[in-house]
mmCIF file of C-alpha atoms in Angstrom:
data_model
loop_
_atom_site.group_PDB
_atom_site.id
_atom_site.type_symbol
_atom_site.label_atom_id
_atom_site.label_comp_id
_atom_site.label_asym_id
_atom_site.label_seq_id
_atom_site.Cartn_x
_atom_site.Cartn_y
_atom_site.Cartn_z
ATOM 1 C CA VAL D 1 20.297 -12.510 -35.190
ATOM 2 C CA THR D 2 22.683 -9.659 -34.417
ATOM 3 C CA ALA D 3 19.801 -7.181 -34.338
ATOM 4 C CA VAL D 4 17.873 -9.331 -31.875
ATOM 5 C CA VAL D 5 20.907 -9.590 -29.585
ATOM 6 C CA GLN D 6 21.421 -5.827 -29.907
ATOM 7 C CA ASP D 7 17.782 -5.189 -28.948
ATOM 8 C CA LEU D 8 18.144 -7.489 -25.963
ATOM 9 C CA GLY D 9 21.321 -5.712 -24.884
ATOM 10 C CA TRP D 10 19.669 -2.314 -25.298
ATOM 11 C CA LEU D 11 16.723 -3.447 -23.150
ATOM 12 C CA ALA D 12 19.100 -4.701 -20.444
ATOM 13 C CA VAL D 13 21.113 -1.466 -20.467
ATOM 14 C CA ARG D 14 17.937 0.634 -20.330
ATOM 15 C CA PHE D 15 16.632 -1.446 -17.420
ATOM 16 C CA VAL D 16 19.837 -0.950 -15.419
ATOM 17 C CA VAL D 17 19.956 2.795 -16.210
ATOM 18 C CA ASP D 18 16.285 3.137 -15.197
ATOM 19 C CA LEU D 19 16.975 1.267 -11.958
ATOM 20 C CA GLY D 20 19.891 3.593 -11.201
ATOM 21 C CA ARG D 21 17.747 6.683 -11.859
ATOM 22 C CA LEU D 22 15.011 5.254 -9.633
ATOM 23 C CA ALA D 23 17.527 4.693 -6.823
ATOM 24 C CA THR D 24 18.884 8.250 -7.180
ATOM 25 C CA PHE D 25 15.334 9.594 -7.164
ATOM 26 C CA GLY D 26 14.596 7.561 -4.022
ATOM 27 C CA MET D 27 17.665 9.003 -2.286
ATOM 28 C CA GLN D 28 16.522 12.529 -3.210
ATOM 29 C CA ILE D 29 13.134 11.803 -1.605
ATOM 30 C CA VAL D 30 14.761 10.426 1.573
ATOM 31 C CA ARG D 31 17.018 13.484 1.825
ATOM 32 C CA ALA D 32 14.108 15.896 1.255
ATOM 33 C CA ALA D 33 11.973 14.054 3.814
ATOM 34 C CA PHE D 34 14.467 14.621 6.633
ATOM 35 C CA LEU D 35 15.815 18.080 5.744
ATOM 36 C CA PRO D 36 13.837 21.230 6.661
ATOM 37 C CA PRO D 37 11.482 22.733 5.689
ATOM 38 C CA LEU D 38 9.119 19.883 6.578
ATOM 39 C CA ARG D 39 5.949 20.185 4.480
ATOM 40 C CA ILE D 40 3.462 19.151 7.156
ATOM 41 C CA ARG D 41 0.395 20.834 5.595
ATOM 42 C CA LEU D 42 1.104 19.260 2.203
ATOM 43 C CA PHE D 43 1.657 15.905 3.909
ATOM 44 C CA VAL D 44 -1.738 16.150 5.663
ATOM 45 C CA GLY D 45 -3.376 17.047 2.334
ATOM 46 C CA GLU D 46 -1.863 13.949 0.750
ATOM 47 C CA LEU D 47 -2.968 11.801 3.712
ATOM 48 C CA PHE D 48 -6.494 12.928 2.910
ATOM 49 C CA LYS D 49 -6.235 12.136 -0.811
ATOM 50 C CA LEU D 50 -4.367 8.836 -0.481
ATOM 51 C CA GLY D 51 -5.803 7.581 2.811
ATOM 52 C CA VAL D 52 -9.260 8.973 3.544
ATOM 53 C CA LEU D 53 -10.452 8.788 -0.064
ATOM 54 C CA SER D 54 -9.263 5.148 -0.328
ATOM 55 C CA LEU D 55 -11.066 4.135 2.846
ATOM 56 C CA VAL D 56 -14.376 3.105 1.251
ATOM 57 C CA ILE D 57 -12.843 0.845 -1.415
ATOM 58 C CA ILE D 58 -10.478 -0.718 1.136
ATOM 59 C CA SER D 59 -13.272 -1.414 3.641
ATOM 60 C CA VAL D 60 -15.699 -2.831 1.074
ATOM 61 C CA CYS D 61 -13.048 -5.034 -0.544
ATOM 62 C CA GLY D 62 -11.794 -6.216 2.864
ATOM 63 C CA LEU D 63 -15.305 -7.177 3.895
ATOM 64 C CA ALA D 64 -15.947 -9.004 0.607
ATOM 65 C CA VAL D 65 -12.605 -10.865 0.729
ATOM 66 C CA GLY D 66 -13.222 -11.949 4.339
ATOM 67 C CA MET D 67 -16.710 -13.159 3.487
ATOM 68 C CA VAL D 68 -15.646 -15.198 0.459
ATOM 69 C CA LEU D 69 -12.627 -16.574 2.334
ATOM 70 C CA SER D 70 -14.897 -17.741 5.121
ATOM 71 C CA LEU D 71 -17.320 -19.336 2.665
ATOM 72 C CA GLN D 72 -14.586 -21.169 0.747
ATOM 73 C CA GLY D 73 -12.723 -22.106 3.921
ATOM 74 C CA TYR D 74 -15.827 -23.527 5.559
ATOM 75 C CA ASN D 75 -16.700 -25.646 2.516
ATOM 76 C CA THR D 76 -13.176 -27.105 2.517
ATOM 77 C CA LEU D 77 -12.789 -27.560 6.287
ATOM 78 C CA VAL D 78 -16.180 -29.202 6.753
ATOM 79 C CA ARG D 79 -14.983 -32.156 4.621
ATOM 80 C CA PHE D 80 -12.393 -32.938 7.281
ATOM 81 C CA GLY D 81 -14.618 -32.082 10.234
ATOM 82 C CA ALA D 82 -12.374 -29.106 11.048
ATOM 83 C CA GLU D 83 -14.861 -26.264 10.594
ATOM 84 C CA GLN D 84 -14.043 -25.006 14.108
ATOM 85 C CA SER D 85 -10.648 -23.899 12.705
ATOM 86 C CA LEU D 86 -12.314 -21.424 10.334
ATOM 87 C CA GLY D 87 -11.131 -18.422 12.370
ATOM 88 C CA ALA D 88 -7.509 -19.552 12.059
ATOM 89 C CA VAL D 89 -7.791 -20.029 8.275
ATOM 90 C CA VAL D 90 -9.432 -16.640 7.699
ATOM 91 C CA GLY D 91 -7.136 -14.836 10.160
ATOM 92 C CA LEU D 92 -3.839 -16.253 8.927
ATOM 93 C CA SER D 93 -4.746 -15.762 5.248
ATOM 94 C CA LEU D 94 -5.753 -12.154 5.818
ATOM 95 C CA VAL D 95 -2.956 -11.158 8.176
ATOM 96 C CA ARG D 96 -0.036 -12.849 6.429
ATOM 97 C CA GLU D 97 -0.878 -12.417 2.734
ATOM 98 C CA LEU D 98 -4.155 -11.019 1.543
ATOM 99 C CA GLY D 99 -4.265 -7.948 3.787
ATOM 100 C CA PRO D 100 -0.989 -6.275 2.804
ATOM 101 C CA VAL D 101 -0.936 -7.505 -0.823
ATOM 102 C CA LEU D 102 -4.526 -6.664 -1.788
ATOM 103 C CA THR D 103 -4.355 -3.316 0.041
ATOM 104 C CA ALA D 104 -1.202 -2.430 -1.901
ATOM 105 C CA LEU D 105 -2.784 -3.472 -5.214
ATOM 106 C CA LEU D 106 -5.957 -1.500 -4.477
ATOM 107 C CA ALA D 107 -3.979 1.541 -3.331
ATOM 108 C CA THR D 108 -1.917 1.330 -6.531
ATOM 109 C CA GLY D 109 -5.051 1.443 -8.672
ATOM 110 C CA ARG D 110 -6.844 4.054 -6.595
ATOM 111 C CA ALA D 111 -4.100 6.372 -5.301
ATOM 112 C CA GLY D 112 -0.887 5.473 -7.156
ATOM 113 C CA SER D 113 -2.371 6.125 -10.582
ATOM 114 C CA ALA D 114 -3.848 9.441 -9.393
ATOM 115 C CA THR D 115 -0.451 10.499 -8.024
ATOM 116 C CA THR D 116 1.274 9.722 -11.338
ATOM 117 C CA ALA D 117 -1.401 11.522 -13.340
ATOM 118 C CA GLU D 118 -1.188 14.567 -11.072
ATOM 119 C CA ILE D 119 2.603 14.881 -11.238
ATOM 120 C CA GLY D 120 2.635 13.974 -14.958
ATOM 121 C CA THR D 121 0.143 16.757 -15.682
ATOM 122 C CA MET D 122 2.375 19.175 -13.761
ATOM 123 C CA VAL D 123 5.272 18.078 -15.994
ATOM 124 C CA ALA D 124 3.171 18.457 -19.165
ATOM 125 C CA THR D 125 1.955 21.944 -18.191
ATOM 126 C CA GLU D 126 5.492 23.025 -17.175
ATOM 127 C CA GLN D 127 4.520 23.679 -13.565
ATOM 128 C CA LEU D 128 7.630 21.849 -12.340
ATOM 129 C CA ASP D 129 9.802 23.984 -14.634
ATOM 130 C CA ALA D 130 8.156 27.070 -13.116
ATOM 131 C CA LEU D 131 9.102 25.802 -9.639
ATOM 132 C CA ARG D 132 12.700 25.256 -10.767
ATOM 133 C CA MET D 133 12.792 28.820 -12.148
ATOM 134 C CA MET D 134 11.814 30.045 -8.677
ATOM 135 C CA SER D 135 14.628 27.908 -7.176
ATOM 136 C CA VAL D 136 12.087 25.588 -5.554
ATOM 137 C CA ASP D 137 13.060 21.919 -5.688
ATOM 138 C CA PRO D 138 10.080 20.006 -7.165
ATOM 139 C CA VAL D 139 11.218 16.808 -5.453
ATOM 140 C CA ASP D 140 10.980 18.582 -2.096
ATOM 141 C CA LEU D 141 7.670 20.372 -2.727
ATOM 142 C CA VAL D 142 5.716 18.010 -5.008
ATOM 143 C CA VAL D 143 7.183 14.509 -4.774
ATOM 144 C CA THR D 144 8.236 13.992 -1.142
ATOM 145 C CA PRO D 145 4.862 14.720 0.566
ATOM 146 C CA ARG D 146 3.158 12.255 -1.789
ATOM 147 C CA ALA D 147 5.742 9.484 -1.415
ATOM 148 C CA VAL D 148 5.927 9.825 2.390
ATOM 149 C CA ALA D 149 2.119 9.938 2.653
ATOM 150 C CA MET D 150 1.853 6.724 0.618
ATOM 151 C CA LEU D 151 4.391 5.058 2.909
ATOM 152 C CA SER D 152 2.441 6.226 5.978
ATOM 153 C CA VAL D 153 -1.079 5.295 4.887
ATOM 154 C CA MET D 154 -0.299 1.776 3.670
ATOM 155 C CA PRO D 155 0.063 0.095 7.119
ATOM 156 C CA LEU D 156 -3.079 1.886 8.354
ATOM 157 C CA LEU D 157 -5.099 0.889 5.286
ATOM 158 C CA SER D 158 -3.774 -2.669 5.544
ATOM 159 C CA ALA D 159 -4.836 -2.888 9.216
ATOM 160 C CA LEU D 160 -8.317 -1.591 8.344
ATOM 161 C CA PHE D 161 -8.565 -4.067 5.448
ATOM 162 C CA ILE D 162 -7.672 -6.962 7.771
ATOM 163 C CA VAL D 163 -10.134 -5.886 10.479
ATOM 164 C CA CYS D 164 -12.938 -5.544 7.884
ATOM 165 C CA GLY D 165 -11.978 -8.971 6.480
ATOM 166 C CA LEU D 166 -12.056 -10.591 9.925
ATOM 167 C CA PHE D 167 -15.478 -9.039 10.505
ATOM 168 C CA GLY D 168 -16.753 -10.295 7.125
ATOM 169 C CA GLY D 169 -15.382 -13.762 7.860
ATOM 170 C CA TYR D 170 -17.081 -13.743 11.259
ATOM 171 C CA LEU D 171 -20.401 -12.661 9.715
ATOM 172 C CA VAL D 172 -20.425 -15.500 7.184
ATOM 173 C CA GLY D 173 -18.812 -18.164 9.374
ATOM 174 C CA VAL D 174 -20.865 -17.570 12.497
ATOM 175 C CA GLY D 175 -24.013 -15.954 11.094
ATOM 176 C CA LEU D 176 -24.458 -17.976 7.921
ATOM 177 C CA MET D 177 -22.591 -21.262 8.413
ATOM 178 C CA GLY D 178 -23.349 -21.746 12.076
ATOM 179 C CA VAL D 179 -19.782 -21.983 13.388
ATOM 180 C CA ASP D 180 -19.618 -21.427 17.151
ATOM 181 C CA PRO D 181 -18.603 -17.766 17.835
ATOM 182 C CA GLY D 182 -16.330 -18.773 20.706
ATOM 183 C CA ALA D 183 -14.590 -21.424 18.600
ATOM 184 C CA TYR D 184 -14.118 -18.940 15.728
ATOM 185 C CA MET D 185 -12.486 -16.287 17.940
ATOM 186 C CA SER D 186 -10.525 -18.828 19.936
ATOM 187 C CA SER D 187 -8.978 -20.463 16.846
ATOM 188 C CA LEU D 188 -8.252 -17.013 15.410
ATOM 189 C CA ARG D 189 -6.417 -15.856 18.554
ATOM 190 C CA SER D 190 -4.485 -19.069 19.052
ATOM 191 C CA ALA D 191 -3.321 -19.191 15.401
ATOM 192 C CA VAL D 192 -2.241 -15.573 14.894
ATOM 193 C CA ASP D 193 0.993 -14.613 16.651
ATOM 194 C CA PHE D 194 2.024 -11.013 17.189
ATOM 195 C CA ARG D 195 5.734 -11.362 16.414
ATOM 196 C CA ASP D 196 5.493 -13.833 13.526
ATOM 197 C CA ASP D 197 2.309 -12.665 11.827
ATOM 198 C CA ILE D 198 1.236 -9.132 12.813
ATOM 199 C CA VAL D 199 4.722 -7.558 12.709
ATOM 200 C CA GLY D 200 5.465 -9.319 9.402
ATOM 201 C CA SER D 201 2.185 -8.086 7.958
ATOM 202 C CA PHE D 202 2.978 -4.462 8.814
ATOM 203 C CA LEU D 203 6.531 -4.876 7.538
ATOM 204 C CA LYS D 204 5.133 -5.974 4.191
ATOM 205 C CA ALA D 205 2.694 -3.044 4.162
ATOM 206 C CA VAL D 206 5.525 -0.558 4.818
ATOM 207 C CA VAL D 207 7.688 -2.058 2.036
ATOM 208 C CA PHE D 208 4.753 -2.018 -0.403
ATOM 209 C CA GLY D 209 3.922 1.570 0.573
ATOM 210 C CA ALA D 210 7.488 2.648 -0.135
ATOM 211 C CA LEU D 211 7.472 0.819 -3.484
ATOM 212 C CA VAL D 212 4.138 2.243 -4.651
ATOM 213 C CA GLY D 213 5.073 5.766 -3.513
ATOM 214 C CA LEU D 214 8.454 5.602 -5.260
ATOM 215 C CA ILE D 215 7.169 4.085 -8.509
ATOM 216 C CA ALA D 216 4.111 6.357 -8.759
ATOM 217 C CA THR D 217 6.054 9.574 -8.179
ATOM 218 C CA TYR D 218 8.969 8.510 -10.399
ATOM 219 C CA ARG D 219 6.702 7.593 -13.314
ATOM 220 C CA GLY D 220 4.879 10.923 -13.000
ATOM 221 C CA PHE D 221 8.117 12.881 -12.662
ATOM 222 C CA THR D 222 9.647 11.277 -15.764
ATOM 223 C CA ALA D 223 6.435 11.292 -17.852
ATOM 224 C CA VAL D 224 6.693 12.461 -21.464
ATOM 225 C CA PRO D 225 5.166 15.991 -21.366
ATOM 226 C CA THR D 226 2.163 15.240 -23.575
ATOM 227 C CA SER D 227 -1.355 14.022 -22.817
ATOM 228 C CA ALA D 228 -0.465 10.612 -24.295
ATOM 229 C CA GLY D 229 2.702 10.556 -22.180
ATOM 230 C CA VAL D 230 0.744 11.151 -18.969
ATOM 231 C CA GLY D 231 -1.698 8.376 -19.883
ATOM 232 C CA SER D 232 1.172 6.020 -20.656
ATOM 233 C CA ALA D 233 2.920 6.879 -17.362
ATOM 234 C CA THR D 234 -0.289 6.205 -15.409
ATOM 235 C CA THR D 235 -0.767 2.816 -17.050
ATOM 236 C CA SER D 236 2.889 1.995 -16.497
ATOM 237 C CA THR D 237 2.573 2.844 -12.775
ATOM 238 C CA VAL D 238 -0.273 0.391 -12.268
ATOM 239 C CA VAL D 239 1.455 -2.398 -14.213
ATOM 240 C CA VAL D 240 4.972 -1.957 -12.800
ATOM 241 C CA ALA D 241 3.823 -1.375 -9.204
ATOM 242 C CA SER D 242 1.464 -4.380 -9.252
ATOM 243 C CA VAL D 243 4.123 -6.739 -10.619
ATOM 244 C CA THR D 244 6.759 -5.350 -8.231
ATOM 245 C CA ILE D 245 4.443 -5.835 -5.234
ATOM 246 C CA LEU D 246 3.824 -9.481 -6.107
ATOM 247 C CA ILE D 247 7.528 -10.187 -6.744
ATOM 248 C CA PHE D 248 8.605 -8.465 -3.509
ATOM 249 C CA ASP D 249 5.871 -10.340 -1.648
ATOM 250 C CA TYR D 250 7.411 -13.629 -2.746
ATOM 251 C CA PHE D 251 10.929 -12.618 -1.716
ATOM 252 C CA ILE D 252 9.835 -11.165 1.649
ATOM 253 C CA THR D 253 7.952 -14.377 2.407
ATOM 254 C CA ALA D 254 10.802 -16.595 1.201
ATOM 255 C CA LEU D 255 13.600 -14.703 2.954
ATOM 256 C CA TRP D 256 11.948 -13.600 6.218
ATOM 257 C CA GLY D 257 9.177 -16.166 6.472
ATOM 258 C CA VAL D 258 6.382 -13.644 6.979
ATOM 259 C CA MET V 1 -1.587 25.128 1.456
ATOM 260 C CA THR V 2 -4.373 26.644 3.560
ATOM 261 C CA ARG V 3 -6.000 25.053 6.609
ATOM 262 C CA ALA V 4 -9.187 23.094 5.933
ATOM 263 C CA PRO V 5 -10.858 22.131 9.229
ATOM 264 C CA MET V 6 -13.151 19.486 7.742
ATOM 265 C CA ARG V 7 -10.341 17.805 5.808
ATOM 266 C CA ASP V 8 -8.047 17.896 8.831
ATOM 267 C CA PHE V 9 -10.793 16.362 10.979
ATOM 268 C CA LEU V 10 -11.318 13.542 8.481
ATOM 269 C CA VAL V 11 -7.575 12.877 8.306
ATOM 270 C CA GLY V 12 -7.475 12.776 12.112
ATOM 271 C CA CYS V 13 -10.369 10.305 12.180
ATOM 272 C CA PHE V 14 -8.617 8.164 9.543
ATOM 273 C CA VAL V 15 -5.364 8.055 11.508
ATOM 274 C CA LEU V 16 -7.219 7.212 14.736
ATOM 275 C CA ALA V 17 -9.209 4.458 12.995
ATOM 276 C CA GLY V 18 -6.006 3.033 11.498
ATOM 277 C CA LEU V 19 -4.202 3.074 14.837
ATOM 278 C CA ALA V 20 -7.235 1.490 16.514
ATOM 279 C CA ALA V 21 -7.154 -1.295 13.905
ATOM 280 C CA VAL V 22 -3.422 -1.805 14.510
ATOM 281 C CA ALA V 23 -4.032 -1.937 18.280
ATOM 282 C CA TYR V 24 -6.913 -4.402 17.874
ATOM 283 C CA LEU V 25 -4.805 -6.704 15.705
ATOM 284 C CA SER V 26 -1.834 -6.483 18.065
ATOM 285 C CA PHE V 27 -3.597 -6.883 21.421
ATOM 286 C CA GLN V 28 -6.840 -8.781 20.711
ATOM 287 C CA VAL V 29 -5.826 -10.978 17.771
ATOM 288 C CA GLY V 30 -2.024 -11.161 18.083
ATOM 289 C CA GLY V 31 -2.085 -11.669 21.848
ATOM 290 C CA LEU V 32 0.414 -8.910 22.680
ATOM 291 C CA SER V 33 0.272 -8.141 26.373
#
C-alpha cells in the first residue's frame, strides 16, 4: 500500500514540476516573440509548413463534416417539420464547436506532430547544442517562430474549415434534400450572432493554437535524444494536445458561454 | 533563411483566403455591419 501511495505522490509531483517547466518555457517564448531580432523569414516559412500544407486536409474535412451534419440534421429536423431551420443547426454547430475543435485536432495531428518530430530530431542530432555553443538561443531561433506561427494559423484555418463546412451543408441541404436556399441562408444568418458566436469561435481557435504550439514545441524540446525518444515525444504531443484541447473546450464553453 | 518567391506567394494567398473567410463569417453570417 505504501508503494502505491508513493507512486501516486511521485506522479503528482512530476505533474506539477512538468507544469511549472511548461509555464517557464511559455514565458521564454513570449519574451523571445517580442524582443528583437524578430525572425520574420522563419515565421513565414513556418506559416507555409503549418498553414498552407494543412489547407487541403482542413478544407476536405470541413466539407465532409458540413455535409454529414446537414444530412443528420435534416433527418432529425424533418420529424418535427422544422427542416427550414437546417441552416441554423449547421451554422451554430460549426461556428461554436466543431470548427475550432476539429481544426485544432487536425492541426495537432498534421502540424503539431511534425513540429515535435522536427525539434526532437534537432535535439537528438545535437543541433540545439551547436546553437548554444554559438551563443544562439534555441528558444528564440527554433521554438518561437513555430509556436507563434501555430498561434497565427489556427484562427485562419478554423475560419476556412467553417466556411467549407457551411458550403458542404448548403450543398447537401439545398441540393440533395430540397431545402429552400433562401430559408437555409436566412435561418443561418438569423441564428449566428457576431459577438456571441463568431468572436467566441475565434477566441477558442486562438487558445487552441497557443496550446498546440506550446505543447508541440515543449515536447520536442524536452525529447529524449534518441530515435525512440523522438517517436515517444511525437506520440505524446498528439495525445496530450488532443486531450488538453477537449478539456479547455469544456471550460471555455462553461465559463464564457461560447 | 533565403527568400522563396513561390512559397511566399502561397503563404500570401493562404493569409488572404483566411482573412476573407473571417470577413465572410463576420459580415455575411454574423451580421456585423
